[in-house]
Coordinates of C-alpha atoms in Angstrom, one line a residue:
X1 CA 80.2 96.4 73.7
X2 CA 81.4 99.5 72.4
X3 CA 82.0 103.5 73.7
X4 CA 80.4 105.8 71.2
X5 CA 83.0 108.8 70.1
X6 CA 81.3 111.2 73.5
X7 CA 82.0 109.1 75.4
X8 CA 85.4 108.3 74.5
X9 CA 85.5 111.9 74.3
X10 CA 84.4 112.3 78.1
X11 CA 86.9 109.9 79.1
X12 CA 89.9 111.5 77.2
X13 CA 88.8 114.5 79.4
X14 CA 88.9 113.7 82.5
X15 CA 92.3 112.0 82.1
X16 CA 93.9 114.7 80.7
X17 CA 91.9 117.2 83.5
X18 CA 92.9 115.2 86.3
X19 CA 96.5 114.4 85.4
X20 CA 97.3 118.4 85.1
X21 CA 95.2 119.4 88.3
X22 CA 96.7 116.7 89.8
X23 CA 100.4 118.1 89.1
X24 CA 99.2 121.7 89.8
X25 CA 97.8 121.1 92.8
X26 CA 101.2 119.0 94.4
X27 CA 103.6 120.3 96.6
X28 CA 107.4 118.9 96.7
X29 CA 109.0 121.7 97.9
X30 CA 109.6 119.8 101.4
X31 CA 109.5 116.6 102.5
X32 CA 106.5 117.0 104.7
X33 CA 104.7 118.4 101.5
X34 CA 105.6 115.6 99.6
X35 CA 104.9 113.1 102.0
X36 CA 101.8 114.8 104.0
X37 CA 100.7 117.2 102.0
X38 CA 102.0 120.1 104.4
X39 CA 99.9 118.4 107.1
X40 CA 97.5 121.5 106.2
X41 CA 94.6 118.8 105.2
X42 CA 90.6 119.3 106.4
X43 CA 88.4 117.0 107.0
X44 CA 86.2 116.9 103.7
X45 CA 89.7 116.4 101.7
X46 CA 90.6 113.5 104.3
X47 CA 87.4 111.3 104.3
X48 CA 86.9 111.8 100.7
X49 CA 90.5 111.0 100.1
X50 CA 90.2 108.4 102.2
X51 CA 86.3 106.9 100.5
X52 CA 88.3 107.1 97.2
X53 CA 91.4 104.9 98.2
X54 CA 89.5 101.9 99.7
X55 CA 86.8 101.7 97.1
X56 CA 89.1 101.6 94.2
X57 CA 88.2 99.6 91.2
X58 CA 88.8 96.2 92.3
X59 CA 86.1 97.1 94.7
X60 CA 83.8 98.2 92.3
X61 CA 84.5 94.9 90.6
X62 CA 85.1 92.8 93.7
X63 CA 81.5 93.6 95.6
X64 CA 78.8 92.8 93.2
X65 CA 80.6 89.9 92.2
X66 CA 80.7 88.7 96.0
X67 CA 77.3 89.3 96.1
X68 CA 76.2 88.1 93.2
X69 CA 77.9 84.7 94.0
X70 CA 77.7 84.9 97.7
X71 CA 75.0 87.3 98.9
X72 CA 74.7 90.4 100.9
X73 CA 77.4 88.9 103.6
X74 CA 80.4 90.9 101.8
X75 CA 78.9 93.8 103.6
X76 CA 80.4 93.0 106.7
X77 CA 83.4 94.2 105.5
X78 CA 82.3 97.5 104.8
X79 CA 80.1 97.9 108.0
X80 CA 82.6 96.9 110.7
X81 CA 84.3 99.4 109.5
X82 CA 82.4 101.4 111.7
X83 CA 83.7 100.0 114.7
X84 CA 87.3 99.6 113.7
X85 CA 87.1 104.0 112.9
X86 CA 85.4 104.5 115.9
X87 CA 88.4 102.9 118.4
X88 CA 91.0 104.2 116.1
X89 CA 89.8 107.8 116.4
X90 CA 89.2 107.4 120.2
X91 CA 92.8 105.6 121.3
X92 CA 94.8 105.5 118.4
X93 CA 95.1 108.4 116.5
X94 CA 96.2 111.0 119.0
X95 CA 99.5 108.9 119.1
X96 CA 100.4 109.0 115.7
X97 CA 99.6 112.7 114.9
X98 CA 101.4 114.4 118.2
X99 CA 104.2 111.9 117.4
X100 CA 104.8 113.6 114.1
X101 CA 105.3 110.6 112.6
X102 CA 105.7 109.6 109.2
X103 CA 105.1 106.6 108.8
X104 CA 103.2 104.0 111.1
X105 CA 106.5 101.9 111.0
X106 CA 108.4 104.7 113.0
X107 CA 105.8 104.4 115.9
X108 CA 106.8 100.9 116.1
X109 CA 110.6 101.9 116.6
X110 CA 109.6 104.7 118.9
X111 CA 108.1 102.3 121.1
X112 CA 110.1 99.5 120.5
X113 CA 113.2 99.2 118.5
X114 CA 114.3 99.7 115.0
X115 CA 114.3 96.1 114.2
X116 CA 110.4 96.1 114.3
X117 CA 110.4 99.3 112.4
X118 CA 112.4 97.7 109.7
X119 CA 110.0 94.4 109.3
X120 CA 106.8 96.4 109.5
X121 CA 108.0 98.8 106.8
X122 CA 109.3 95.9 105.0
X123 CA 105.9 94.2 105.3
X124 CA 103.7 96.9 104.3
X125 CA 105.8 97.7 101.4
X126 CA 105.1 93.8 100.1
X127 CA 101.3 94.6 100.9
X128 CA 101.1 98.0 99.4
X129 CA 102.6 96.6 96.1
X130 CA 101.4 93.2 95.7
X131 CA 97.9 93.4 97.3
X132 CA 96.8 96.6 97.1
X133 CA 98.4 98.0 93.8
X134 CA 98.5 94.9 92.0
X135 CA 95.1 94.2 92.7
X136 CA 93.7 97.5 91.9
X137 CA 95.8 97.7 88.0
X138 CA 94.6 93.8 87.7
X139 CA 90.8 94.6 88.9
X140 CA 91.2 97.4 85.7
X141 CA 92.5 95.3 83.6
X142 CA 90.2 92.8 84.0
X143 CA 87.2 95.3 83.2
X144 CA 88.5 97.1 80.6
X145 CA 89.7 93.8 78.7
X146 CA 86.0 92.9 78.9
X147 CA 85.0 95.7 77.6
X148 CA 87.6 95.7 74.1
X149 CA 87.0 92.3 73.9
X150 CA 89.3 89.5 72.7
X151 CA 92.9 88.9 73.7
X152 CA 94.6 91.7 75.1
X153 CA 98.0 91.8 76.5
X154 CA 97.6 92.3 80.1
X155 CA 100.7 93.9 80.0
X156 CA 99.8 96.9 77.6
X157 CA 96.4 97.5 80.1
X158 CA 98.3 97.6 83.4
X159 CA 101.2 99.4 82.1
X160 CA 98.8 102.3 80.9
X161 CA 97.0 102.4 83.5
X162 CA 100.3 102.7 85.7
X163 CA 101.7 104.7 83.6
X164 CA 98.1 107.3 84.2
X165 CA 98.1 106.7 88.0
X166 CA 102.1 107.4 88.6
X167 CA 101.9 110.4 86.0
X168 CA 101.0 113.4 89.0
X169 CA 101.6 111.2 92.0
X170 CA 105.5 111.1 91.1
X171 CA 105.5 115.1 91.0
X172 CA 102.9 115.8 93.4
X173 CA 103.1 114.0 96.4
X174 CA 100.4 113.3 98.7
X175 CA 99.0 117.0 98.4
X176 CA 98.4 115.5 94.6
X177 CA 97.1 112.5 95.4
X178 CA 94.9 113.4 98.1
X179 CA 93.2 116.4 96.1
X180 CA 92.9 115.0 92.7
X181 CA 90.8 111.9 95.3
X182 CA 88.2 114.6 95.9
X183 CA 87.7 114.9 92.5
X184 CA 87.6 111.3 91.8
X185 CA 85.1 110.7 94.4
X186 CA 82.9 113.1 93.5
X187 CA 83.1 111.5 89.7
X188 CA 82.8 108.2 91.7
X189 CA 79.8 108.4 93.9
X190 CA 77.6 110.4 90.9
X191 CA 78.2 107.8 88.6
X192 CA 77.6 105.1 91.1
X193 CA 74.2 106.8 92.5
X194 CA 73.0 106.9 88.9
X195 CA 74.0 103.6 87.8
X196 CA 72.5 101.8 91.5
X197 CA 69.4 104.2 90.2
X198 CA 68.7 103.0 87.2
X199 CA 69.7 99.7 87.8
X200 CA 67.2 99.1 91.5
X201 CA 64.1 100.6 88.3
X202 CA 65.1 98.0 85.9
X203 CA 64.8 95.6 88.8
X204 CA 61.9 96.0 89.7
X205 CA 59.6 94.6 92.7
X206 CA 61.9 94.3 95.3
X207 CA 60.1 91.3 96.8
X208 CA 60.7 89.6 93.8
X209 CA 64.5 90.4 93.9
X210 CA 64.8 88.8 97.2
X211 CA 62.6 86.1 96.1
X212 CA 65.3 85.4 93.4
X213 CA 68.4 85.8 95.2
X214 CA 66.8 83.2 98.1
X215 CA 66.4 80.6 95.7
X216 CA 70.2 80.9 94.7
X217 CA 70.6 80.3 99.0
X218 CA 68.5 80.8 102.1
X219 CA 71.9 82.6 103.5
X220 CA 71.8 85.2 100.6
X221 CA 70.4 87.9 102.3
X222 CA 71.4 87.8 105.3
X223 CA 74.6 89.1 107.3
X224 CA 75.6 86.8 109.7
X225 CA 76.1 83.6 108.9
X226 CA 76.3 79.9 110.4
X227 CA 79.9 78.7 111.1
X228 CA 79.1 76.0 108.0
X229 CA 79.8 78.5 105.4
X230 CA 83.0 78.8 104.1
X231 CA 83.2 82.5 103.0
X232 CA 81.7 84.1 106.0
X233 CA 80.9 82.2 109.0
X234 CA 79.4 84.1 111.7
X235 CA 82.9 83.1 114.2
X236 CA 85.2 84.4 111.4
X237 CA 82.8 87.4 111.6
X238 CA 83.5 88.1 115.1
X239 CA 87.0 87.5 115.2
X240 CA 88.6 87.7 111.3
X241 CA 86.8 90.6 109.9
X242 CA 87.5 92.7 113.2
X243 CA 91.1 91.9 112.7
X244 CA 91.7 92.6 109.3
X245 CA 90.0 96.0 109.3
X246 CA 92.2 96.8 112.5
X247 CA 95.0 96.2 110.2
X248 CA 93.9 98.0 107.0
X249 CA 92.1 101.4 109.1
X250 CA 95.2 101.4 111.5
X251 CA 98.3 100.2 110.7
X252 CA 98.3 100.6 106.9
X253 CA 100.4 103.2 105.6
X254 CA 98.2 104.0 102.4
X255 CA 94.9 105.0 104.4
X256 CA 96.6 106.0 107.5
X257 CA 98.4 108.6 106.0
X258 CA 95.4 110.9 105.1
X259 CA 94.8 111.1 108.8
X260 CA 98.7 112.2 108.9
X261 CA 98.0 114.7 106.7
X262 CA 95.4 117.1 108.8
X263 CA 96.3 120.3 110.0
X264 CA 95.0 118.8 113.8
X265 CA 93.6 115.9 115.1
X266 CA 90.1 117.1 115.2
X267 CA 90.3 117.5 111.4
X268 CA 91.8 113.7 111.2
X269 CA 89.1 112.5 113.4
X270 CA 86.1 114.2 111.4
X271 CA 87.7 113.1 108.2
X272 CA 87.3 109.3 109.4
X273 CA 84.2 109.8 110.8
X274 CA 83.1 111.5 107.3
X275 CA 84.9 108.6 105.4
X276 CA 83.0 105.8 107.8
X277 CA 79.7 107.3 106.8
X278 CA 80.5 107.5 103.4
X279 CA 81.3 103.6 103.8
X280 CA 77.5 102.8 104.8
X281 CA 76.1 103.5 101.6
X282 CA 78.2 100.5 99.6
X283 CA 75.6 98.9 100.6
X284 CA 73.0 100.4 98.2
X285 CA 75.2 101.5 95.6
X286 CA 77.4 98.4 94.9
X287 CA 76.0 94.9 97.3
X288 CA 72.1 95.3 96.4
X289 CA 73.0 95.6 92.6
X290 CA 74.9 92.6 92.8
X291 CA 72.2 91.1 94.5
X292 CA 69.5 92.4 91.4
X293 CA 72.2 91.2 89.2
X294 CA 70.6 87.6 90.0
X295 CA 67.6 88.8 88.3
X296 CA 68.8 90.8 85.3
X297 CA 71.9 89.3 84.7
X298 CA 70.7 85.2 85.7
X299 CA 73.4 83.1 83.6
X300 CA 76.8 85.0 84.0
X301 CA 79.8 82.6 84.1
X302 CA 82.0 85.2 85.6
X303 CA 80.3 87.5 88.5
X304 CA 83.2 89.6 88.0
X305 CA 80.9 91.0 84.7
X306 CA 78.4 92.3 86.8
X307 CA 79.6 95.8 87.4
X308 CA 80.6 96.2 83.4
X309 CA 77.8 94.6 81.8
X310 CA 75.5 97.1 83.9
X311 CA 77.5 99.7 82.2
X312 CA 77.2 99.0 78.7
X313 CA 73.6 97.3 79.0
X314 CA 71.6 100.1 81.2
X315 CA 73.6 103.5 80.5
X316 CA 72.6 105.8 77.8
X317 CA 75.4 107.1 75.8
X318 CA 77.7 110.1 77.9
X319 CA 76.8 108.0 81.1
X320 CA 78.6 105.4 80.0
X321 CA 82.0 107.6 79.4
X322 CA 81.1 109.2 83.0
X323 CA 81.0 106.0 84.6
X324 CA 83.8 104.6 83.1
X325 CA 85.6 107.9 84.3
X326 CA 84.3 106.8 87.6
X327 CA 86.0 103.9 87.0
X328 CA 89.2 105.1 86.3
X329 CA 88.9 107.8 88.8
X330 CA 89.0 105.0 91.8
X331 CA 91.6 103.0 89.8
X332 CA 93.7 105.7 90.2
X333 CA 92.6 107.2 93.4
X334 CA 93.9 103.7 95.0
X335 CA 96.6 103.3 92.6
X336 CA 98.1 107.0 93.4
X337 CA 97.5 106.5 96.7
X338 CA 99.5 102.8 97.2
X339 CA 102.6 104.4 95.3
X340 CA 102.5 107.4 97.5
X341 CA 102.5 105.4 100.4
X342 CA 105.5 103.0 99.4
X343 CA 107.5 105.7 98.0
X344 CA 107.1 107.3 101.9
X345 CA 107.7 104.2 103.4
X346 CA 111.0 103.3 101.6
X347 CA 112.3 107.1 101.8
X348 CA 111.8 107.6 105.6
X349 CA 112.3 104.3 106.7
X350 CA 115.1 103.1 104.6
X351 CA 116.7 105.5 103.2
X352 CA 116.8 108.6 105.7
X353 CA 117.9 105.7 108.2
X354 CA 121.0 104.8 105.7
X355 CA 121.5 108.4 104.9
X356 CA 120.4 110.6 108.0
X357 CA 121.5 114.2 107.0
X358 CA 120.0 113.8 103.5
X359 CA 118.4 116.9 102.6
X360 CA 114.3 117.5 102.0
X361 CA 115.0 117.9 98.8
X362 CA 117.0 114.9 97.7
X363 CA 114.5 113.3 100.2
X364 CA 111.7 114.2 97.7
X365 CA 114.1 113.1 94.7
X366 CA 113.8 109.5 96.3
X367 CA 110.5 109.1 96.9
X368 CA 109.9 110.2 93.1
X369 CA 112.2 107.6 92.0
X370 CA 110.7 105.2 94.3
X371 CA 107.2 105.8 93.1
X372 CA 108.3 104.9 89.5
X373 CA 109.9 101.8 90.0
X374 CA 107.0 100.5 92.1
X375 CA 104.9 101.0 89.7
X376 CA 106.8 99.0 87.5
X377 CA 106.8 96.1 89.8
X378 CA 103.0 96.6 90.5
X379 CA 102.9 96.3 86.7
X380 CA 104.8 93.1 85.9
X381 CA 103.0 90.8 88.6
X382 CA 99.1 92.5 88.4
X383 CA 99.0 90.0 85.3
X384 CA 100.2 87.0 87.5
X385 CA 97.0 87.3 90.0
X386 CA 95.3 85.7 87.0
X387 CA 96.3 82.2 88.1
X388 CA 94.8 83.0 91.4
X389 CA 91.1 81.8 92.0
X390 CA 89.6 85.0 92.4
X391 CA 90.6 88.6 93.1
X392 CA 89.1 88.8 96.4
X393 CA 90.2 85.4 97.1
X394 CA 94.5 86.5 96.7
X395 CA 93.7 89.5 98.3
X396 CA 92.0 88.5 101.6
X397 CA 94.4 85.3 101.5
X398 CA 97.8 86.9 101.4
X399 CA 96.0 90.2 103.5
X400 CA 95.1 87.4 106.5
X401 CA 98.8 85.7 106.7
X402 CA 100.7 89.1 107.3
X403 CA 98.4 91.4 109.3
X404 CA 98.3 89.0 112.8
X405 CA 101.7 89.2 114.0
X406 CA 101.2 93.0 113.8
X407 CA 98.3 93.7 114.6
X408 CA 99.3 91.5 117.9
X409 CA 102.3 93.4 118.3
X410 CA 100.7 96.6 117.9
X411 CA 97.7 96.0 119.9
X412 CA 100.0 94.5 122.6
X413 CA 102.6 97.8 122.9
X414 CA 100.5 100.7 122.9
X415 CA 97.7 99.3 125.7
X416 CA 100.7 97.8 128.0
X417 CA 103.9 99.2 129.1
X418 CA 104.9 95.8 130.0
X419 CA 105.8 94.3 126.2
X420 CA 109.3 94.8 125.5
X421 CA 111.2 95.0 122.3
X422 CA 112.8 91.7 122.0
X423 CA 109.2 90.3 122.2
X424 CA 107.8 92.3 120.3
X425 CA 110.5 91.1 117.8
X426 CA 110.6 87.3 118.0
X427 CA 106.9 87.6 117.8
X428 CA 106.7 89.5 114.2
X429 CA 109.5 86.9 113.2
X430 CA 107.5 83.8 114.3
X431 CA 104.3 85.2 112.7
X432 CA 106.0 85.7 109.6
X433 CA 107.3 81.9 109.2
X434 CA 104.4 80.6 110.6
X435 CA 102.5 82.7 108.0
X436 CA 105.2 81.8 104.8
X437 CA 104.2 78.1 105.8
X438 CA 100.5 78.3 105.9
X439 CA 100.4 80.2 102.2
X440 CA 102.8 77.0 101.1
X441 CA 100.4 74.7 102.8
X442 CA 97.5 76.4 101.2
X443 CA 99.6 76.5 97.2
X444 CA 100.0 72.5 97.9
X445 CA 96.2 72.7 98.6
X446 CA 96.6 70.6 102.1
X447 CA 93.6 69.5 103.0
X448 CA 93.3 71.1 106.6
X449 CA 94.5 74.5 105.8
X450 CA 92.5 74.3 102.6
X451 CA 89.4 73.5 104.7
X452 CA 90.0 76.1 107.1
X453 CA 88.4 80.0 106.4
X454 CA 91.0 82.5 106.3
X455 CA 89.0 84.4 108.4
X456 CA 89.6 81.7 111.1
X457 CA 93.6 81.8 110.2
X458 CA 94.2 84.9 110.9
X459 CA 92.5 85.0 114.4
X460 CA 94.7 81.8 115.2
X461 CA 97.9 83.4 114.1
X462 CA 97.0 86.6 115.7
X463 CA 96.6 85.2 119.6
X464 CA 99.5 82.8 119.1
X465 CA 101.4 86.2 118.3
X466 CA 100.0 88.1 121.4
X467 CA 100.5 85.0 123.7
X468 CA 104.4 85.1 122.2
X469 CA 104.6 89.1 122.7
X470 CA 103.9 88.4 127.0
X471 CA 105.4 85.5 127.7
X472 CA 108.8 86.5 126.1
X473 CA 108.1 89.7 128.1
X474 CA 108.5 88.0 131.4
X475 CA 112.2 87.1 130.7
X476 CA 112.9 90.4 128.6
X477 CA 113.3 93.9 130.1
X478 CA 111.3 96.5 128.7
X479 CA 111.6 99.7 127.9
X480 CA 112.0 102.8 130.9
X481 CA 108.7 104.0 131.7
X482 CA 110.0 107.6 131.1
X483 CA 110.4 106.8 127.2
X484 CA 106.6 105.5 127.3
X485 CA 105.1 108.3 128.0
X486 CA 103.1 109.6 125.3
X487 CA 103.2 106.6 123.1
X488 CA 101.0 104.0 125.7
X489 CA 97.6 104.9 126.0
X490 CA 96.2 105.5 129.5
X491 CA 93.1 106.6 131.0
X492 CA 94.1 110.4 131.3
X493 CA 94.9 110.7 127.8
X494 CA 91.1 109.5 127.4
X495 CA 90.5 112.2 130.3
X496 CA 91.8 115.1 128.8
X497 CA 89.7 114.5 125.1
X498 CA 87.0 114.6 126.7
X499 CA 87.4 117.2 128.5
X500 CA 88.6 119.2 125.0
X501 CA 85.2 118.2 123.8
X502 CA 82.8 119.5 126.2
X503 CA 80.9 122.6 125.6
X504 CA 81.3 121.8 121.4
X505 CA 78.0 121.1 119.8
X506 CA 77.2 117.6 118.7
X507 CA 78.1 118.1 115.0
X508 CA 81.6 119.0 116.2
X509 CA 82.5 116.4 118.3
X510 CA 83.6 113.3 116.9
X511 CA 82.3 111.5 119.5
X512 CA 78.8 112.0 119.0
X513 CA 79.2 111.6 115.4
X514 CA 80.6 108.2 116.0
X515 CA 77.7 107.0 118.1
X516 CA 75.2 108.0 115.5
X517 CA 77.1 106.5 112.6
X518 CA 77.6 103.0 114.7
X519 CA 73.8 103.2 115.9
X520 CA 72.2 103.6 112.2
X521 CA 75.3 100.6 111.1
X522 CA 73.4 98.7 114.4
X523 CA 69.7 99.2 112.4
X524 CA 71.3 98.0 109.1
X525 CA 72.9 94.6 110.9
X526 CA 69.8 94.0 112.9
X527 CA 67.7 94.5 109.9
X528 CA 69.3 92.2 107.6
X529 CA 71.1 89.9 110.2

């Protein structure tokens, strides 16, 4: 496999192009520009923003492969999505936007203490660099390796690719981030279209795809799943995937902070309701090609191939440079936005706490400083996930030991005045051990927890959290109902938004939007349940 001199060409372009729009469209003047991009952000700049940082390149590696070795079932990811938007945008959001938070971890000091502000921050910083960054620089490595061929130092990959990601993010901010994401996208879903495209032509009679991929297992093309199957039963389906999505669409900093960024909530809430629709089509442009992979591609060793071979084998020359482009485009898109994130998290939650009359501009200073050296710890472990057994494997592994305990405190402070903040804290401290011992459990490969779906691990370790959050909360005093209000929900809250919405036509309220994107997600489950 080789790129022809255009399309080398094309790629040298767009780096160059998006790494000096990227600085010229950033704002660091302040510390709300740097970190929320002015909070002056629409709706088409937050859900494409928000499209291009979830399906970053070790999605556009990760999905076929699933499907190729597992079926359409990886889907359910994408698809309960849906759901997860839907609740956020009607109870969640409101809070964190008239708040004028920074960072999710501040809500949790707001409505408990600092102690679970510090652990939450401290938790999401380990996810946003190990998980999410790591995994996107080694998801690029692992493609563009396979496309120089031979040995390559993993080091020289990542640290380029780092090195492109962190180049406007450092100067920019999120106002950089979030605009050079529109771009990407747009680079992204072309040169996804025309790949799925060509790709669903050279597969042929569709009948006969199916055909194929039913052979491989009578579960391939279907979405829910019996409780016998390891990587998706239909009980971890119900109560993991539901979890972890309330985790990554909620509480994590990285996607979370688009919403932060809109000029009102109405403009957040569109721009996840335009993101959640965007989300629906992964299912034609990356999980059915996976799935026609079976037929065109029948003897790969290594699904993670699928997505590159279709590249180099289908693509006429320019197309190719475009799509890699694409790829790069999401690499950074996710990339940027990690850094972004961790660089707010440490600078408001660390460092404004140790140093609270620090000014926005050395405030900005920080979080550029930060950004740079986690991208230099990003880069020195992405090589290490190697040992691991698959990419989607350490991600959804290490993602379903540290989301319970807060999801559980989360879920448990914001629907009930009654959890207090010394519950709140022995319960993120007893998830976190019991979590640590699990992922030891799992390394020494015991066979119980080896046996056991992570998607039925994290469920377990999510309702022994929430039982520990009330039943320390009957010994424990909680907080005066005075400093609640505004930060539980309660039915006026609900009240009052719907009463905003009335008289707005149906493309202008959220609501309605929601219900038409969870009905046609309803038609795609029941179709291929």
């Amino acid at each position: 496999m080789h790129l022809s001199w255009i399309d080398i060409v094309i790629i040298l372009v767009y780096i160059i192009g998006i790494i000096i729009y990227g600085i010229k469209k950033g704002k660091s003047g302040t510390s709300e520009e740097y970190f929320l991009g002015g909070k002056s952000m629409t709706w088409p700049v937050i859900g494409l923003s928000m499209f291009a940082a979830n399906i970053s390149s070790n999605s556009l590696v990760a999905i076929p492969g699933a499907a190729y070795n597992n079926g359409i079932s990886v889907f359910n990811y994408e698809w309960m999505a849906s759901v997860v938007l839907f609740i956020f945008c009607v109870f969640i959001l409101p809070f964190y936007i008239k708040s004028g938070i920074y960072t999710i971890p501040q809500y949790f000091e707001k409505r408990f203490d600092v102690r679970s502000r510090y652990y939450f921050s401290f938790i999401t910083l380990v996810g946003n660099i190990f998980i999410d960054t790591a995994g996107t620089l080694y998801a690029g490595y692992k493609t563009i390796s396979f496309v120089i061929g031979g040995n390559v130092n993993p080091y020289l990959i990542v640290g380029a690719l780092g090195i492109f990601a962190a180049s406007y993010t450092t100067f920019g901010g999120l106002s950089s981030v979030m605009q050079t994401e529109v771009i990407n996208t747009i680079i992204l879903l072309f040169s996804a279209i025309v790949l799925a495209v060509i790709v669903f032509i050279k597969g042929g009679d569709w009948t006969h795809i199916v055909q194929t991929a039913e052979q491989k297992g009578d579960h391939f093309m279907h979405l829910i799943l019996p409780n016998s199957n390891t990587s998706m039963p239909w009980l971890g389906l119900v109560l993991g995937v539901p979890m972890l999505g309330f985790y990554f669409w909620c509480n994590n900093q990285f996607i979370v902070q688009r919403a932060l960024s809109a000029k009102n909530i109405d403009e957040g809430r569109k721009g996840e309701m335009f993101d959640d629709f965007l989300k629906l089509h992964v299912l034609f442009l990356l999980v059915f090609p996976g799935i026609i992979a079976l037929k065109l591609l029948p003897d790969l060793k290594n699904s993670s191939e699928v997505f590159p071979r279709f590249i180099f084998e289908y693509l006429p020359i320019g197309l190719i440079g475009l799509t890699v482009a694409g790829f790069l485009a999401a690499m950074s898109s996710a990339v940027s936005a990690t850094l972004n994130s961790a660089s707010t998290l440490v600078t408001m939650d660390f460092i404004q706490k140790a140093y609270p009359n620090m000014s926005s501009k050395n405030a900005v200073k920080s979080g550029q400083i930060a950004t740079i050296i986690f991208m230099f710890i990003a880069v020195l472990w992405a090589p290490q996930i190697d040992k691991a057994s698959s990419l989607m494997d350490y991600m959804q592994t290490v993602l379903s030991l540290i989301s319970p305990p807060i999801v559980a405190v989360f879920v448990a402070g914001i629907f009930s005045k009654r959890a207090t903040p010394q519950a709140a804290f022995v319960s993120l401290m007893t998830g976190f051990v019991l979590g640590i011992t699990v992922l030891v459990l799992y390394t020494y490969k015991v066979p119980f927890i080896v046996s056991l779906p992570f998607l039925f691990q994290a469920p377990i370790l999510f309702v022994i959290c929430f039982a520990i959050v009330f039943f320390v909360s009957r010994f424990t005093t909680p907080r005066d109902e005075a400093e609640l209000k505004d930060i539980v929900w309660s039915k006026e809250i609900l009240n009052a938004d719907t009463k905003e919405l009335q008289g707005k036509p149906w493309y202008q309220n959220y609501r309605t939007i929601g219900w038409i994107i969870l009905f046609l997600t309803g038609v795609i489950v029941w179709i291929y349940r």
